[in-house]
Short mmCIF file of C-alpha atoms in Angstrom, two decimals:
data_model
loop_
_atom_site.label_atom_id
_atom_site.label_comp_id
_atom_site.label_asym_id
_atom_site.label_seq_id
_atom_site.Cartn_x
_atom_site.Cartn_y
_atom_site.Cartn_z
CA MET A 158 -20.60 -21.30 4.44
CA PHE A 159 -17.48 -21.63 2.22
CA GLU A 160 -16.79 -17.90 1.83
CA GLY A 161 -13.09 -17.33 1.97
CA ILE A 162 -12.26 -21.08 1.84
CA GLU A 163 -10.10 -22.68 -0.86
CA PHE A 164 -9.94 -26.45 -1.68
CA LEU A 165 -6.70 -27.78 -2.31
CA ASN A 166 -7.69 -31.09 -3.86
CA LYS A 167 -10.81 -30.18 -5.96
CA GLU A 168 -10.59 -33.42 -7.96
CA PHE A 169 -12.28 -35.27 -5.06
CA PHE A 170 -15.47 -33.57 -5.67
CA TRP A 171 -15.97 -35.92 -8.65
CA LEU A 172 -16.86 -38.55 -5.98
CA PHE A 173 -20.12 -36.76 -5.44
CA LEU A 174 -21.12 -38.48 -8.86
CA LEU A 175 -21.31 -41.69 -6.85
CA LEU A 176 -24.10 -40.37 -4.59
CA PRO A 177 -26.97 -40.57 -7.16
CA LEU A 178 -25.76 -44.12 -8.02
CA ALA A 179 -25.97 -45.13 -4.47
CA ILE A 180 -29.53 -43.55 -4.04
CA VAL A 181 -30.73 -45.61 -7.16
CA TRP A 182 -29.07 -48.76 -5.92
CA TYR A 183 -30.60 -48.35 -2.31
CA PHE A 184 -34.09 -48.03 -3.61
CA PHE A 185 -33.69 -51.04 -5.95
CA LYS A 186 -32.33 -53.15 -3.36
CA ARG A 187 -34.89 -52.02 -0.76
CA LYS A 188 -37.70 -52.91 -3.22
CA GLN A 189 -36.09 -56.43 -3.76
CA GLN A 190 -35.76 -57.03 0.06
CA THR A 191 -39.33 -55.93 0.85
CA ALA A 192 -41.46 -59.05 1.53
CA GLU A 193 -45.12 -59.30 0.33
CA LEU A 194 -47.83 -61.40 1.77
CA LYS A 195 -51.13 -61.51 -0.12
CA MET A 196 -54.22 -62.30 1.98
CA SER A 197 -57.66 -62.34 0.93
CA SER A 198 -58.85 -60.81 4.38
CA ILE A 199 -57.16 -59.34 7.48
CA LYS A 200 -60.11 -60.01 9.65
CA GLY A 201 -58.93 -61.61 12.94
CA PHE A 202 -55.66 -59.93 12.72
CA LYS A 203 -54.64 -57.02 14.91
CA VAL A 204 -53.14 -54.67 12.53
CA GLY A 205 -51.41 -51.45 13.75
CA ASN A 206 -49.60 -48.60 11.94
CA SER A 207 -45.99 -48.32 13.01
CA LEU A 208 -43.85 -45.23 12.15
CA LEU A 209 -40.53 -46.94 12.43
CA PRO A 210 -40.52 -48.70 9.19
CA LYS A 211 -41.23 -45.54 7.43
CA LEU A 212 -38.28 -43.88 9.35
CA ARG A 213 -35.91 -46.51 8.42
CA PRO A 214 -34.43 -44.75 5.33
CA ILE A 215 -32.99 -42.16 7.69
CA LEU A 216 -30.06 -44.76 8.24
CA PHE A 217 -29.26 -44.42 4.57
CA VAL A 218 -29.49 -40.54 4.64
CA LEU A 219 -27.07 -40.48 7.50
CA ARG A 220 -24.70 -42.63 5.67
CA LEU A 221 -24.96 -40.40 2.58
CA LEU A 222 -24.40 -37.26 4.76
CA ALA A 223 -21.37 -38.91 6.30
CA LEU A 224 -19.94 -39.78 2.82
CA SER A 225 -20.55 -36.16 1.62
CA PHE A 226 -18.67 -34.63 4.55
CA LEU A 227 -15.74 -37.12 3.92
CA ILE A 228 -15.63 -36.13 0.23
CA ILE A 229 -15.44 -32.52 1.32
CA ALA A 230 -12.74 -33.33 3.72
CA LEU A 231 -10.70 -35.05 1.09
CA ALA A 232 -10.84 -32.02 -1.05
CA ARG A 233 -9.00 -30.32 1.78
CA PRO A 234 -10.67 -27.06 2.59
CA ARG A 235 -8.65 -24.40 4.22
CA THR A 236 -8.52 -20.66 4.75
CA SER A 237 -5.50 -18.37 4.41
CA ASP A 238 -4.53 -15.20 6.17
CA GLU A 239 -2.12 -13.17 4.21
CA THR A 240 0.09 -10.39 5.87
CA THR A 241 2.43 -8.15 4.06
CA LYS A 242 5.68 -6.66 5.45
CA THR A 243 7.45 -3.93 3.59
CA LYS A 244 11.02 -3.09 4.21
CA THR A 245 13.05 -0.26 2.76
CA THR A 246 16.23 -1.84 1.23
CA LYS A 247 17.52 1.41 -0.38
CA GLY A 248 16.56 4.56 1.53
CA ILE A 249 17.08 7.95 0.13
CA ASP A 250 17.89 11.11 2.26
CA ILE A 251 16.63 14.20 0.81
CA VAL A 252 17.39 17.98 1.73
CA MET A 253 15.07 20.55 0.14
CA ALA A 254 17.10 24.04 -0.04
CA ILE A 255 14.47 26.84 -0.33
CA ASP A 256 15.09 30.37 -1.34
CA VAL A 257 13.32 32.64 1.06
CA SER A 258 14.53 36.14 -0.20
CA ALA A 259 12.05 38.83 -0.68
CA SER A 260 11.87 38.12 -4.52
CA MET A 261 10.19 34.74 -3.64
CA LEU A 262 6.97 36.88 -2.97
CA ALA A 263 6.68 37.76 -6.64
CA LYS A 264 3.31 36.94 -7.99
CA ASP A 265 4.11 35.30 -11.44
CA LEU A 266 3.13 32.02 -9.66
CA LEU A 267 0.02 32.00 -7.67
CA PRO A 268 -0.59 33.19 -5.03
CA ASN A 269 3.18 33.91 -5.00
CA ARG A 270 6.40 31.87 -5.74
CA LEU A 271 6.93 30.92 -2.13
CA GLU A 272 3.55 29.60 -1.50
CA ALA A 273 3.26 27.78 -4.70
CA LEU A 274 6.57 26.15 -3.77
CA LYS A 275 5.22 25.04 -0.39
CA ASN A 276 2.08 23.60 -1.95
CA VAL A 277 3.90 21.46 -4.39
CA ALA A 278 6.68 20.48 -2.05
CA SER A 279 4.23 19.43 0.59
CA GLU A 280 2.74 16.90 -1.93
CA PHE A 281 6.22 15.74 -2.75
CA ILE A 282 6.99 15.04 0.83
CA LYS A 283 3.73 13.16 1.32
CA GLY A 284 4.71 10.97 -1.60
CA ARG A 285 7.97 9.92 -0.01
CA PRO A 286 6.78 7.85 2.96
CA ASN A 287 9.89 5.69 3.14
CA ASP A 288 12.55 8.58 2.79
CA ARG A 289 14.11 10.95 5.40
CA ILE A 290 13.73 14.53 4.51
CA GLY A 291 15.23 17.84 5.76
CA LEU A 292 14.69 21.54 5.01
CA VAL A 293 17.13 24.34 4.58
CA GLU A 294 16.27 28.01 4.34
CA TYR A 295 18.67 30.49 2.83
CA ALA A 296 18.64 34.09 1.40
CA GLY A 297 21.71 36.13 2.06
CA GLU A 298 22.71 33.47 4.71
CA SER A 299 21.43 29.98 5.37
CA TYR A 300 20.42 27.71 8.23
CA THR A 301 18.86 24.34 8.74
CA LYS A 302 15.08 24.58 9.45
CA THR A 303 14.57 20.82 9.88
CA PRO A 304 17.34 18.12 10.06
CA ILE A 305 16.66 14.97 7.94
CA THR A 306 13.96 13.02 9.62
CA SER A 307 11.50 10.16 8.79
CA ASP A 308 8.80 12.10 10.75
CA LYS A 309 6.90 13.65 7.78
CA SER A 310 4.59 15.50 10.29
CA ILE A 311 7.53 17.58 11.59
CA VAL A 312 8.85 18.29 7.98
CA LEU A 313 5.39 19.30 6.77
CA ARG A 314 4.80 21.57 9.79
CA SER A 315 8.19 23.22 9.25
CA LEU A 316 7.42 23.62 5.54
CA ARG A 317 4.15 25.45 6.51
CA ASP A 318 6.12 27.75 8.73
CA ILE A 319 8.55 28.99 6.17
CA LYS A 320 7.93 32.57 5.12
CA TYR A 321 9.75 35.74 4.35
CA ASN A 322 11.26 37.44 7.27
CA THR A 323 13.71 40.20 7.88
CA VAL A 324 15.71 38.11 10.39
CA ILE A 325 17.75 36.34 7.60
CA GLU A 326 20.04 38.70 5.81
CA GLY A 327 18.74 39.74 2.35
CA GLY A 328 20.25 38.68 -0.81
CA THR A 329 20.60 35.18 -2.52
CA ALA A 330 23.46 33.06 -1.23
CA ILE A 331 23.09 29.82 -3.40
CA GLY A 332 26.55 28.77 -2.36
CA MET A 333 25.67 28.98 1.35
CA GLY A 334 22.26 27.17 0.91
CA LEU A 335 23.94 24.42 -1.06
CA ALA A 336 26.91 24.16 1.46
CA THR A 337 24.42 23.96 4.50
CA SER A 338 22.47 21.26 2.76
CA VAL A 339 25.60 19.18 1.95
CA ASN A 340 26.53 19.57 5.62
CA ARG A 341 23.16 18.04 6.74
CA LEU A 342 23.87 15.09 4.39
CA LYS A 343 27.67 14.44 4.55
CA ASP A 344 27.42 11.93 7.48
CA SER A 345 24.18 10.24 6.06
CA LYS A 346 24.46 6.36 5.68
CA ALA A 347 21.74 6.30 3.12
CA LYS A 348 22.47 4.53 -0.23
CA SER A 349 21.37 7.62 -2.03
CA LYS A 350 21.60 11.35 -1.05
CA ILE A 351 19.96 14.21 -2.90
CA ILE A 352 19.52 17.94 -2.54
CA ILE A 353 16.63 19.87 -4.31
CA LEU A 354 17.98 23.40 -4.46
CA LEU A 355 15.35 26.05 -5.53
CA THR A 356 16.12 29.68 -6.26
CA ASP A 357 14.49 32.55 -8.26
CA GLY A 358 17.68 34.63 -8.62
CA VAL A 359 21.41 34.96 -8.95
CA ASN A 360 24.14 34.29 -6.44
CA ASN A 361 24.89 37.71 -5.06
CA SER A 362 25.81 37.16 -1.35
CA GLY A 363 27.39 34.78 1.12
CA PHE A 364 31.01 33.77 1.47
CA ILE A 365 30.91 30.24 0.02
CA ASP A 366 31.21 29.97 -3.91
CA PRO A 367 28.51 27.67 -5.28
CA LYS A 368 31.17 25.88 -7.35
CA ILE A 369 33.02 24.97 -4.16
CA ALA A 370 29.87 23.95 -2.61
CA SER A 371 29.27 21.76 -5.63
CA GLU A 372 32.65 20.11 -5.35
CA LEU A 373 31.73 19.32 -1.77
CA ALA A 374 28.52 17.64 -2.88
CA VAL A 375 30.51 15.44 -5.31
CA GLU A 376 33.00 14.49 -2.58
CA TYR A 377 30.21 13.23 -0.32
CA GLY A 378 28.34 11.50 -3.21
CA ILE A 379 25.37 13.86 -3.11
CA LYS A 380 23.38 14.61 -6.30
CA VAL A 381 21.77 17.95 -6.76
CA TYR A 382 18.61 18.78 -8.51
CA THR A 383 18.36 22.55 -9.21
CA ILE A 384 15.17 24.48 -9.91
CA GLY A 385 14.96 27.94 -11.41
CA LEU A 386 11.60 29.51 -10.29
CA GLY A 387 10.13 32.36 -12.26
CA THR A 388 8.35 33.24 -15.44
CA ASN A 389 10.21 34.43 -18.56
CA GLY A 390 10.29 38.14 -18.93
CA MET A 391 8.72 40.53 -16.41
CA ALA A 392 7.16 39.51 -13.01
CA LEU A 393 5.19 41.51 -10.45
CA SER A 394 7.75 41.61 -7.67
CA PRO A 395 8.13 43.45 -4.25
CA TYR A 396 10.59 46.31 -4.24
CA SER A 397 9.94 48.38 -1.08
CA ILE A 398 8.40 47.78 2.39
CA LEU A 399 5.55 50.14 3.55
CA PRO A 400 5.22 51.35 7.08
CA ASN A 401 2.46 48.64 7.73
CA GLY A 402 4.91 45.86 6.84
CA SER A 403 3.44 45.23 3.54
CA PHE A 404 5.18 45.43 0.11
CA GLN A 405 4.87 47.60 -2.83
CA TYR A 406 5.02 45.75 -6.05
CA ARG A 407 6.27 46.71 -9.56
CA ARG A 408 7.16 44.80 -12.60
CA VAL A 409 10.74 43.53 -12.60
CA LYS A 410 12.74 41.58 -15.11
CA VAL A 411 13.22 38.00 -13.90
CA GLU A 412 16.88 37.15 -13.76
CA ILE A 413 18.07 33.44 -12.96
CA ASP A 414 21.63 32.24 -13.22
CA GLU A 415 20.63 29.29 -15.31
CA GLU A 416 24.22 28.73 -16.32
CA LEU A 417 25.22 28.24 -12.67
CA LEU A 418 22.25 26.01 -11.89
CA ASN A 419 22.99 23.90 -14.90
CA GLU A 420 26.51 23.52 -13.79
CA ILE A 421 25.80 22.53 -10.25
CA ALA A 422 23.35 19.94 -11.55
CA ASP A 423 25.69 18.49 -14.26
CA VAL A 424 28.80 18.28 -11.74
CA THR A 425 26.90 16.46 -9.15
CA GLY A 426 24.94 14.12 -11.53
CA GLY A 427 21.64 15.88 -11.17
CA THR A 428 19.24 17.78 -13.44
CA TYR A 429 18.50 21.41 -13.82
CA PHE A 430 14.66 22.44 -14.34
CA ARG A 431 12.99 25.68 -14.98
CA ALA A 432 9.58 26.20 -13.37
CA THR A 433 7.80 29.26 -15.15
CA ASP A 434 4.30 28.60 -13.53
CA ASN A 435 2.45 26.45 -11.02
CA LYS A 436 1.77 23.60 -13.37
CA LYS A 437 5.47 23.36 -14.55
CA LEU A 438 6.65 23.44 -10.92
CA LYS A 439 4.36 20.58 -10.05
CA GLU A 440 5.57 18.60 -13.08
CA ILE A 441 9.19 19.14 -11.96
CA TYR A 442 8.58 17.67 -8.59
CA ASN A 443 6.79 14.80 -10.21
CA GLU A 444 9.72 14.13 -12.44
CA ILE A 445 12.14 14.19 -9.42
CA ASN A 446 9.84 11.75 -7.77
CA LYS A 447 10.07 9.41 -10.72
CA LEU A 448 13.90 9.77 -10.98
CA GLU A 449 14.57 9.09 -7.39
CA LYS A 450 12.72 5.80 -6.45
CA THR A 451 13.18 4.18 -3.23
CA GLU A 452 13.76 0.42 -3.43
CA ILE A 453 11.14 -1.35 -1.30
CA GLU A 454 11.16 -5.22 -0.51
CA GLU A 455 7.70 -6.69 0.03
CA ILE A 456 7.51 -9.88 2.04
CA LYS A 457 4.35 -11.73 2.10
CA TYR A 458 3.43 -14.19 5.02
CA THR A 459 0.52 -16.61 4.47
CA THR A 460 -0.93 -18.54 7.36
CA TYR A 461 -3.20 -21.54 6.45
CA ASP A 462 -5.91 -22.89 8.64
CA GLU A 463 -6.89 -26.45 7.68
CA LYS A 464 -10.78 -27.03 7.83
CA TYR A 465 -10.98 -30.75 7.14
CA ARG A 466 -10.74 -31.98 10.71
CA PRO A 467 -14.14 -30.86 11.87
CA LEU A 468 -15.70 -32.42 8.69
CA ILE A 469 -14.13 -35.77 9.45
CA LEU A 470 -15.54 -35.62 13.00
CA ILE A 471 -18.93 -34.80 11.79
CA ALA A 472 -18.78 -37.67 9.29
CA LEU A 473 -17.69 -40.09 12.11
CA GLY A 474 -20.37 -38.63 14.40
CA LEU A 475 -23.04 -39.44 11.66
CA LEU A 476 -21.75 -42.98 11.15
CA LEU A 477 -21.85 -43.53 14.87
CA VAL A 478 -25.42 -42.35 15.04
CA GLU A 479 -26.40 -44.54 12.21
CA VAL A 480 -24.94 -47.62 13.95
CA LEU A 481 -26.51 -46.93 17.15
CA LEU A 482 -29.90 -46.49 15.53
CA ARG A 483 -29.41 -49.58 13.40
CA PHE A 484 -28.71 -51.86 16.37
CA THR A 485 -31.10 -50.33 18.79
CA VAL A 486 -34.28 -48.51 17.49
CA PHE A 487 -34.19 -50.25 14.08
CA ARG A 488 -32.75 -53.50 15.25
CA SER A 489 -36.04 -55.47 14.59
CA PHE A 490 -36.11 -54.12 11.06
CA VAL A 491 -32.58 -55.06 9.99
#
């Protein structure tokens, strides 16, 4: 009956201690007021059994019930309905710049570097519900795969569609990928703007120097986290395309320009990470997720529904019934 109900003035429940005293007082007084007439014989008298005298205590029961409902009403029962509204007070715009050169098909991460990245990046995107995210692809040149958007379904679908292709010029243009990412963020009004730049090689193509692109990022207040993807030593990597479109693989030395990636991160206020396997790659994205927290303001609204009014009406109804019975049905017994 009282599930979900709270009592604001619980101290009034102490008044229930008066009810046992009232019951004792009632039976003591009733015994004193009961008249007795001793007769040696009732022959000649018409004696009938009436039910009304036996039912008269119901008046006292009604009064006790009315008092009980009044005590509960004084305790002020109420229910509450709490709603929570969240508001992003400091949003973050993120661009993920992904290297899609042929070397991203190397199998030192499982099933290969590109697919391992897509799996981890997908979880990262799902964990940023309040931020806007965009995607940039680059190899020998770069282009925007998805502009920054708050629609995560679009970003996730675009991420799944990323794959190696021969349409983009071959090579690794880190400067181009970074510059395109900066271009997507330069007009952003977000309080915080970051780029996650991932590559598995060295800058060997493109007409924009990575250092110039870094200076552009600094100018627009953009922080860059760089990730070098690839194991230490040798990796099973593609080196030629067969007539059926598949690759031939051979073991190739992994070369990542860590000095450049470190410099880009340092200049822009970010951090450089090295992902040598699937586990490390996941840990890196988790670390970035912790470093870049979105500020959320939580506002709670509580609506209270007072429940004492019906209890008072019930108590008054019981008292009214008692008065009516006392001066009608039980009148001759008063």
